[in-house]
PDB file of C-alpha atoms and ligand atoms in Angstrom:
ATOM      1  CA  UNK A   1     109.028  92.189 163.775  1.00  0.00           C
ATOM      2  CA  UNK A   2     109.321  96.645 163.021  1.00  0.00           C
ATOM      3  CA  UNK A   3     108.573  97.793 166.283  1.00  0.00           C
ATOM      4  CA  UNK A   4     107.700 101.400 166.456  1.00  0.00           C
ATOM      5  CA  UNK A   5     107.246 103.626 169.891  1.00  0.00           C
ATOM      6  CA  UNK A   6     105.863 106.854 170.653  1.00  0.00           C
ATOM      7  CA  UNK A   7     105.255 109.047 173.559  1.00  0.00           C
ATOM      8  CA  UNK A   8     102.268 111.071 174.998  1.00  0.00           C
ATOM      9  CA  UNK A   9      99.884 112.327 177.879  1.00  0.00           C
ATOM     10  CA  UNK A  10      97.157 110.906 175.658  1.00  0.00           C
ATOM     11  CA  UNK A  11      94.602 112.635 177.746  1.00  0.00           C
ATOM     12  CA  UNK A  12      90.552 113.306 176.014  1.00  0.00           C
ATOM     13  CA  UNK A  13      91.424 110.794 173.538  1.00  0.00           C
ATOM     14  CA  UNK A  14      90.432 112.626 170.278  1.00  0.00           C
ATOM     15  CA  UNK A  15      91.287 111.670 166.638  1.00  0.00           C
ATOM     16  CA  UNK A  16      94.480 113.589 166.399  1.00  0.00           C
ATOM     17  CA  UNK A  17      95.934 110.939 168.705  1.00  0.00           C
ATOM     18  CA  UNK A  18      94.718 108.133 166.810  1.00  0.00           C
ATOM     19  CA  UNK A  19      95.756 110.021 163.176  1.00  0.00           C
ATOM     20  CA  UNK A  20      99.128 109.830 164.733  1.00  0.00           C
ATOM     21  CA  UNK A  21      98.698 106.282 166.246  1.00  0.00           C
ATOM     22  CA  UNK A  22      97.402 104.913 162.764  1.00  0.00           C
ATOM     23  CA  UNK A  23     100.004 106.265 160.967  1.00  0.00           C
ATOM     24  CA  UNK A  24     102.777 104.950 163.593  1.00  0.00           C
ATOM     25  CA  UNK A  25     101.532 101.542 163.605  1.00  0.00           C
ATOM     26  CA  UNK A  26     101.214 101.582 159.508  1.00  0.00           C
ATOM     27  CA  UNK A  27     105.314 102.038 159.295  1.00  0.00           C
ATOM     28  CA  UNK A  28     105.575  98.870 160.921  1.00  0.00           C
ATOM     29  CA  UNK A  29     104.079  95.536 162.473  1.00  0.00           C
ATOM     30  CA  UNK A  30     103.923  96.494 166.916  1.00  0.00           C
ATOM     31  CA  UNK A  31     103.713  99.348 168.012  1.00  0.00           C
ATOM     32  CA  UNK A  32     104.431 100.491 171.552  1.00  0.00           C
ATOM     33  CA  UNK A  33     103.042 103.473 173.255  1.00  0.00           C
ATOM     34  CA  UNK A  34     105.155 105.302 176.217  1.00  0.00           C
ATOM     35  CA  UNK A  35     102.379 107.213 178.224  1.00  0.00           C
ATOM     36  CA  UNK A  36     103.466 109.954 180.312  1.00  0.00           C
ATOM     37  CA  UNK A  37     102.554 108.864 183.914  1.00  0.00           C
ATOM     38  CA  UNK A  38     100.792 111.056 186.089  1.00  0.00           C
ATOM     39  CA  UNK A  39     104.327 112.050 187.920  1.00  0.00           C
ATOM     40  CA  UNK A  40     105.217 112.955 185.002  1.00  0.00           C
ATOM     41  CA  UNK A  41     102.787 115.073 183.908  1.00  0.00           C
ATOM     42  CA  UNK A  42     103.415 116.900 186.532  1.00  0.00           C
ATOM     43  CA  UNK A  43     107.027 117.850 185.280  1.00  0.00           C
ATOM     44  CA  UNK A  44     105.946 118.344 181.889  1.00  0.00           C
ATOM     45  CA  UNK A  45     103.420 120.749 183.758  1.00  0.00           C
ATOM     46  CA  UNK A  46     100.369 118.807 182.364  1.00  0.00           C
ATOM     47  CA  UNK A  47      97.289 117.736 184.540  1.00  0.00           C
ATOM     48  CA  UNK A  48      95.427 114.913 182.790  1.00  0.00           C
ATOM     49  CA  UNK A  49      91.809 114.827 183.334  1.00  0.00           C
ATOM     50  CA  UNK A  50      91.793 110.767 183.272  1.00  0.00           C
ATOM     51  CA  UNK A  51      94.342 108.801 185.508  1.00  0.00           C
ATOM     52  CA  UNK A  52      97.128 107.105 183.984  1.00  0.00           C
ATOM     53  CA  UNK A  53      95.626 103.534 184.553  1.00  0.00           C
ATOM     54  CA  UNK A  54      92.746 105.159 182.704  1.00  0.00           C
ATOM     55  CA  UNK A  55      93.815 106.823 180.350  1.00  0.00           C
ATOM     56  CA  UNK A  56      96.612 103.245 179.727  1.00  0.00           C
ATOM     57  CA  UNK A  57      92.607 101.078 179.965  1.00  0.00           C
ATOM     58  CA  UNK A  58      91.592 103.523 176.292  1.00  0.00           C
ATOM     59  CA  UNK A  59      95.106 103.126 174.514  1.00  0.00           C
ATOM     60  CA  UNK A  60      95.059  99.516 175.193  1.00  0.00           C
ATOM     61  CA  UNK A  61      91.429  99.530 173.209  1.00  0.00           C
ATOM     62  CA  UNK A  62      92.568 100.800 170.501  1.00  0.00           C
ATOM     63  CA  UNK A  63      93.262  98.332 167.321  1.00  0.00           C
ATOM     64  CA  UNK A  64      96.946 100.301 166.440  1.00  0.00           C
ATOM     65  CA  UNK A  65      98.270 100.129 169.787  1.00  0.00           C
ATOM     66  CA  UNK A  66     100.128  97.030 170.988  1.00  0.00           C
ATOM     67  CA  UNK A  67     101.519  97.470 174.229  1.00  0.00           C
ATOM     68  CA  UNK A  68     101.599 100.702 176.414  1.00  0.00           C
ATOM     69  CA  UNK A  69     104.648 101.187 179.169  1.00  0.00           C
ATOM     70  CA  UNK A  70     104.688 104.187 181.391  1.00  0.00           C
ATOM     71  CA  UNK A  71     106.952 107.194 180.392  1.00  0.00           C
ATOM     72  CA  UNK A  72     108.351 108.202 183.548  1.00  0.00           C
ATOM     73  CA  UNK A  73     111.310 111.031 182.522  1.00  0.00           C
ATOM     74  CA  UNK A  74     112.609 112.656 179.786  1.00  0.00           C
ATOM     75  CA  UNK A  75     115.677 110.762 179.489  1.00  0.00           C
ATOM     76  CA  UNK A  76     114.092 107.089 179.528  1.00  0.00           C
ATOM     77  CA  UNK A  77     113.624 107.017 175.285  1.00  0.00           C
ATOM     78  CA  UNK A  78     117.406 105.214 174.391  1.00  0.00           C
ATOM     79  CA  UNK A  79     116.902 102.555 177.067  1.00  0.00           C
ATOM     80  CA  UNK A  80     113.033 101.679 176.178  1.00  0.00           C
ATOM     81  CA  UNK A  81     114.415 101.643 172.139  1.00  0.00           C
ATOM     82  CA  UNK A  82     117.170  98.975 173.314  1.00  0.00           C
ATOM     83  CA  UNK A  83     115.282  96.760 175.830  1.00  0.00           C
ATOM     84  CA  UNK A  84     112.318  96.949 172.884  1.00  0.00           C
ATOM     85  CA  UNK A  85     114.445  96.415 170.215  1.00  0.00           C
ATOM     86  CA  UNK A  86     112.095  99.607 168.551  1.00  0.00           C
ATOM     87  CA  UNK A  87     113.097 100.305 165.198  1.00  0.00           C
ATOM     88  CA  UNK A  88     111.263 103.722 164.864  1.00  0.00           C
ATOM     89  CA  UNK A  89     110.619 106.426 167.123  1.00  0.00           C
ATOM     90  CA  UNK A  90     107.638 108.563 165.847  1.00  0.00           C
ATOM     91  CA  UNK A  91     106.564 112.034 167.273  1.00  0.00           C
ATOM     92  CA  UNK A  92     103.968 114.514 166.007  1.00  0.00           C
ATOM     93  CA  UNK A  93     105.682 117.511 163.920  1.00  0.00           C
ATOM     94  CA  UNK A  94     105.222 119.927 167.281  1.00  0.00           C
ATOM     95  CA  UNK A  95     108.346 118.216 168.790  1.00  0.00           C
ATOM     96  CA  UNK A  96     109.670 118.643 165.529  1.00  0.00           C
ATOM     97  CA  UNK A  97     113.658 117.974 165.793  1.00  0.00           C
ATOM     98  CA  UNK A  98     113.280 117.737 169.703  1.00  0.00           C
ATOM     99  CA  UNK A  99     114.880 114.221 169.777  1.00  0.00           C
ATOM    100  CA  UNK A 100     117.147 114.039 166.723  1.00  0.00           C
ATOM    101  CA  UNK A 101     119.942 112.718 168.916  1.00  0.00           C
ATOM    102  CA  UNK A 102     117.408 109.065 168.749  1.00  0.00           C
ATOM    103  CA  UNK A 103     119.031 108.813 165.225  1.00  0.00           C
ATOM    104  CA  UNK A 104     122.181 107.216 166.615  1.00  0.00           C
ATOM    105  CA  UNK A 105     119.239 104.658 167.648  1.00  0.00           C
ATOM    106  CA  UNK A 106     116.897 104.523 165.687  1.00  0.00           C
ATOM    107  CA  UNK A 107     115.195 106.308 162.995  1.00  0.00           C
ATOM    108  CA  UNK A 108     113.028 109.305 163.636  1.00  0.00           C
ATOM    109  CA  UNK A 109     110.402 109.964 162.118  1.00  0.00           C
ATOM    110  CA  UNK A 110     107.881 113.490 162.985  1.00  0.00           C
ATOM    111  CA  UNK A 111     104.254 113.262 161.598  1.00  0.00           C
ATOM    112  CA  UNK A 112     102.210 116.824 160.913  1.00  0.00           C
ATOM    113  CA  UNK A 113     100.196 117.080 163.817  1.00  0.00           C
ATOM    114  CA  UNK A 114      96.486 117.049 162.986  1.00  0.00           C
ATOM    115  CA  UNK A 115      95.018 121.115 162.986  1.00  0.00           C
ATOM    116  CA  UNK A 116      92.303 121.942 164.854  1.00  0.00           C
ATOM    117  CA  UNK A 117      91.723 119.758 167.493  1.00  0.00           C
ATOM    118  CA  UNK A 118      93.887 119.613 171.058  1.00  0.00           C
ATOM    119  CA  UNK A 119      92.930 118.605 174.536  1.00  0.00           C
ATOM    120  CA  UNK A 120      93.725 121.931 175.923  1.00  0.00           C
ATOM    121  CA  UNK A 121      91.121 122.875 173.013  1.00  0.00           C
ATOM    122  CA  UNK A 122      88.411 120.310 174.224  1.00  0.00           C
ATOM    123  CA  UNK A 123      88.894 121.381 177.353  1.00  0.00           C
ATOM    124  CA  UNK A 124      88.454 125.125 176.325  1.00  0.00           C
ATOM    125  CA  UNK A 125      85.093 124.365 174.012  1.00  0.00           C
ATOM    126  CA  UNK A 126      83.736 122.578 176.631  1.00  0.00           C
ATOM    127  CA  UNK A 127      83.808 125.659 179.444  1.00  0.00           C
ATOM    128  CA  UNK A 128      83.287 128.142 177.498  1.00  0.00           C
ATOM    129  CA  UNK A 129      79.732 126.388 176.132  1.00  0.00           C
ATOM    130  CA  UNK A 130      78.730 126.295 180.061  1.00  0.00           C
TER     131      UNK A 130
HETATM  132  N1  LIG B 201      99.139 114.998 168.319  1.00  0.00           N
HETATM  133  C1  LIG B 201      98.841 115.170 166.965  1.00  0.00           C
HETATM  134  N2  LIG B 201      97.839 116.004 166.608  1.00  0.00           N
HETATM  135  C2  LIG B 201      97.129 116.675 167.553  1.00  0.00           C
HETATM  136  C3  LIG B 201      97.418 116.494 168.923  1.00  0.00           C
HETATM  137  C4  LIG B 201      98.440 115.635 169.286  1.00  0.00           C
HETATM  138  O1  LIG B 201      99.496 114.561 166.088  1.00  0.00           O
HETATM  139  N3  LIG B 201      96.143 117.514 167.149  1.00  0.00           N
HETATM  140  C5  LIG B 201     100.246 114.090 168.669  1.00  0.00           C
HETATM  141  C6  LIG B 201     101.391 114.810 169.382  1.00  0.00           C
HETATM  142  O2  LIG B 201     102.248 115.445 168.430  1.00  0.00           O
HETATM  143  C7  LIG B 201     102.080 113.647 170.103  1.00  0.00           C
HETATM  144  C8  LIG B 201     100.899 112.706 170.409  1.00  0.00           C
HETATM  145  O3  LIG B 201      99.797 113.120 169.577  1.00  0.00           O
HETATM  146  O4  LIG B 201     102.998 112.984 169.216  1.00  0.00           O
HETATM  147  C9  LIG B 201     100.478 112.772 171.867  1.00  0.00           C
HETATM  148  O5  LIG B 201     100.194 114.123 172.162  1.00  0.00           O
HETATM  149  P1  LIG B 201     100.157 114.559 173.736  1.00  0.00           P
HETATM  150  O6  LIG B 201      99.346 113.589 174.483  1.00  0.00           O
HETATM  151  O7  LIG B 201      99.851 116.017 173.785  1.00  0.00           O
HETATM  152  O8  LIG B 201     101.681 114.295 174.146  1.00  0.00           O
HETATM  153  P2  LIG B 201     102.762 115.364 174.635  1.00  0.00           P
HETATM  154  O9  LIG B 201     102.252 116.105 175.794  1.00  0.00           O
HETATM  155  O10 LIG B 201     103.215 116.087 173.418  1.00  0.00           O
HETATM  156  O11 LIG B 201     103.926 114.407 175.229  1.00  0.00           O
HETATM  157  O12 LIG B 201     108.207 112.491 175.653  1.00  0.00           O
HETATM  158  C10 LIG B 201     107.239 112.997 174.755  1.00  0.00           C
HETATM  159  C11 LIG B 201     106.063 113.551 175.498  1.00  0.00           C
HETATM  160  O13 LIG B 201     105.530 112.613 176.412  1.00  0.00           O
HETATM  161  C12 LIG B 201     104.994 113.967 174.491  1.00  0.00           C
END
C-alpha cells in the first residue's frame, strides 16, 4: 500500500484544501493527514476558528482522507514517515522547498496552491460584508 501524508491547520474547510487533498490521495492508495493541533497553532501563530477534534470530525468526512493524527511540532515529520511507512510527503507550493531535507525519507512532492481562496481570506470576506 503508497501511503502519502500531509500537514495542515485545515481550518474553514474550503476547496483549496480538498484540491490539495484530492490530488495527494490520487499519487497513491492511503493517505494520512497530520493536523496541526490547537497547541500548535498556537506556535505556528494560527488561531483556528473550529477545535481540533472538530476540525479532525470534517477531515475524517472527507472521501480522500484516510486517517488523520495530530501534528504536534515542527520536528515530528521523519518519525510519523517511519512509524507510517509513508512513501510521499506532499505540501502545497507555499512551503515550497521548506522540507527538502524529507528526501532522505521519502519523496517530496509540492502542489501549486489553489489562487484565490484562503481562510485568512474567508475570514476577511466575511467581516468586511458585516
Ligand atoms: N492550500 C492550498 N491552496 C490554498 C490553501 C491551502 O493548496 N488556497 C494547502 C496548503 O499549501 C497546505 C494545506 O492546504 O498544504 C493546508 O493548508 P493550511 O491549513 O493553511 O496549513 P498550514 O498552516 O500551511 O500548515 O507542518 C506543516 C504545517 O502544519 C502546514
Amino acid at each position: 500500500m503508497k501511503k502519502i501524508i500531509t500537514y495542515g491547520t485545515f481550518d474553514l474547510i474550503h476547496h483549496g484544501h480538498i484540491n490539495i487533498l484530492k490530488r495527494a490521495k490520487a499519487l497513491g492508495d492511503y493517505l494520512i493527514v497530520g493536523l496541526s493541533s490547537d497547541e500548535f497553532n498556537a506556535i505556528k501563530g494560527k488561531a483556528a476558528y473550529h477545535s481540533y477534534e472538530e476540525r479532525k470530525l470534517i477531515l475524517e468526512a472527507i472521501k480522500y482522507v484516510d486517517e488523520v493524527i495530530p501534528e504536534q511540532n515542527w520536528g515530528q515529520k521523519v518519525n510519523d514517515i517511519k512509524t507510517h511507512d509513508v512513501k510521499i510527503f506532499v505540501m502545497g507550493s507555499d512551503w515550497e522547498g521548506k522540507f527538502d531535507e524529507l528526501i532522505e525519507h521519502c519523496e517530496v512532492v509540492y502542489l501549486p496552491r489553489t489562487e484565490g481562496i484562503s481562510t485568512t481570506k474567508i475570514k476577511t470576506d466575511l467581516h468586511n460584508k458585516e
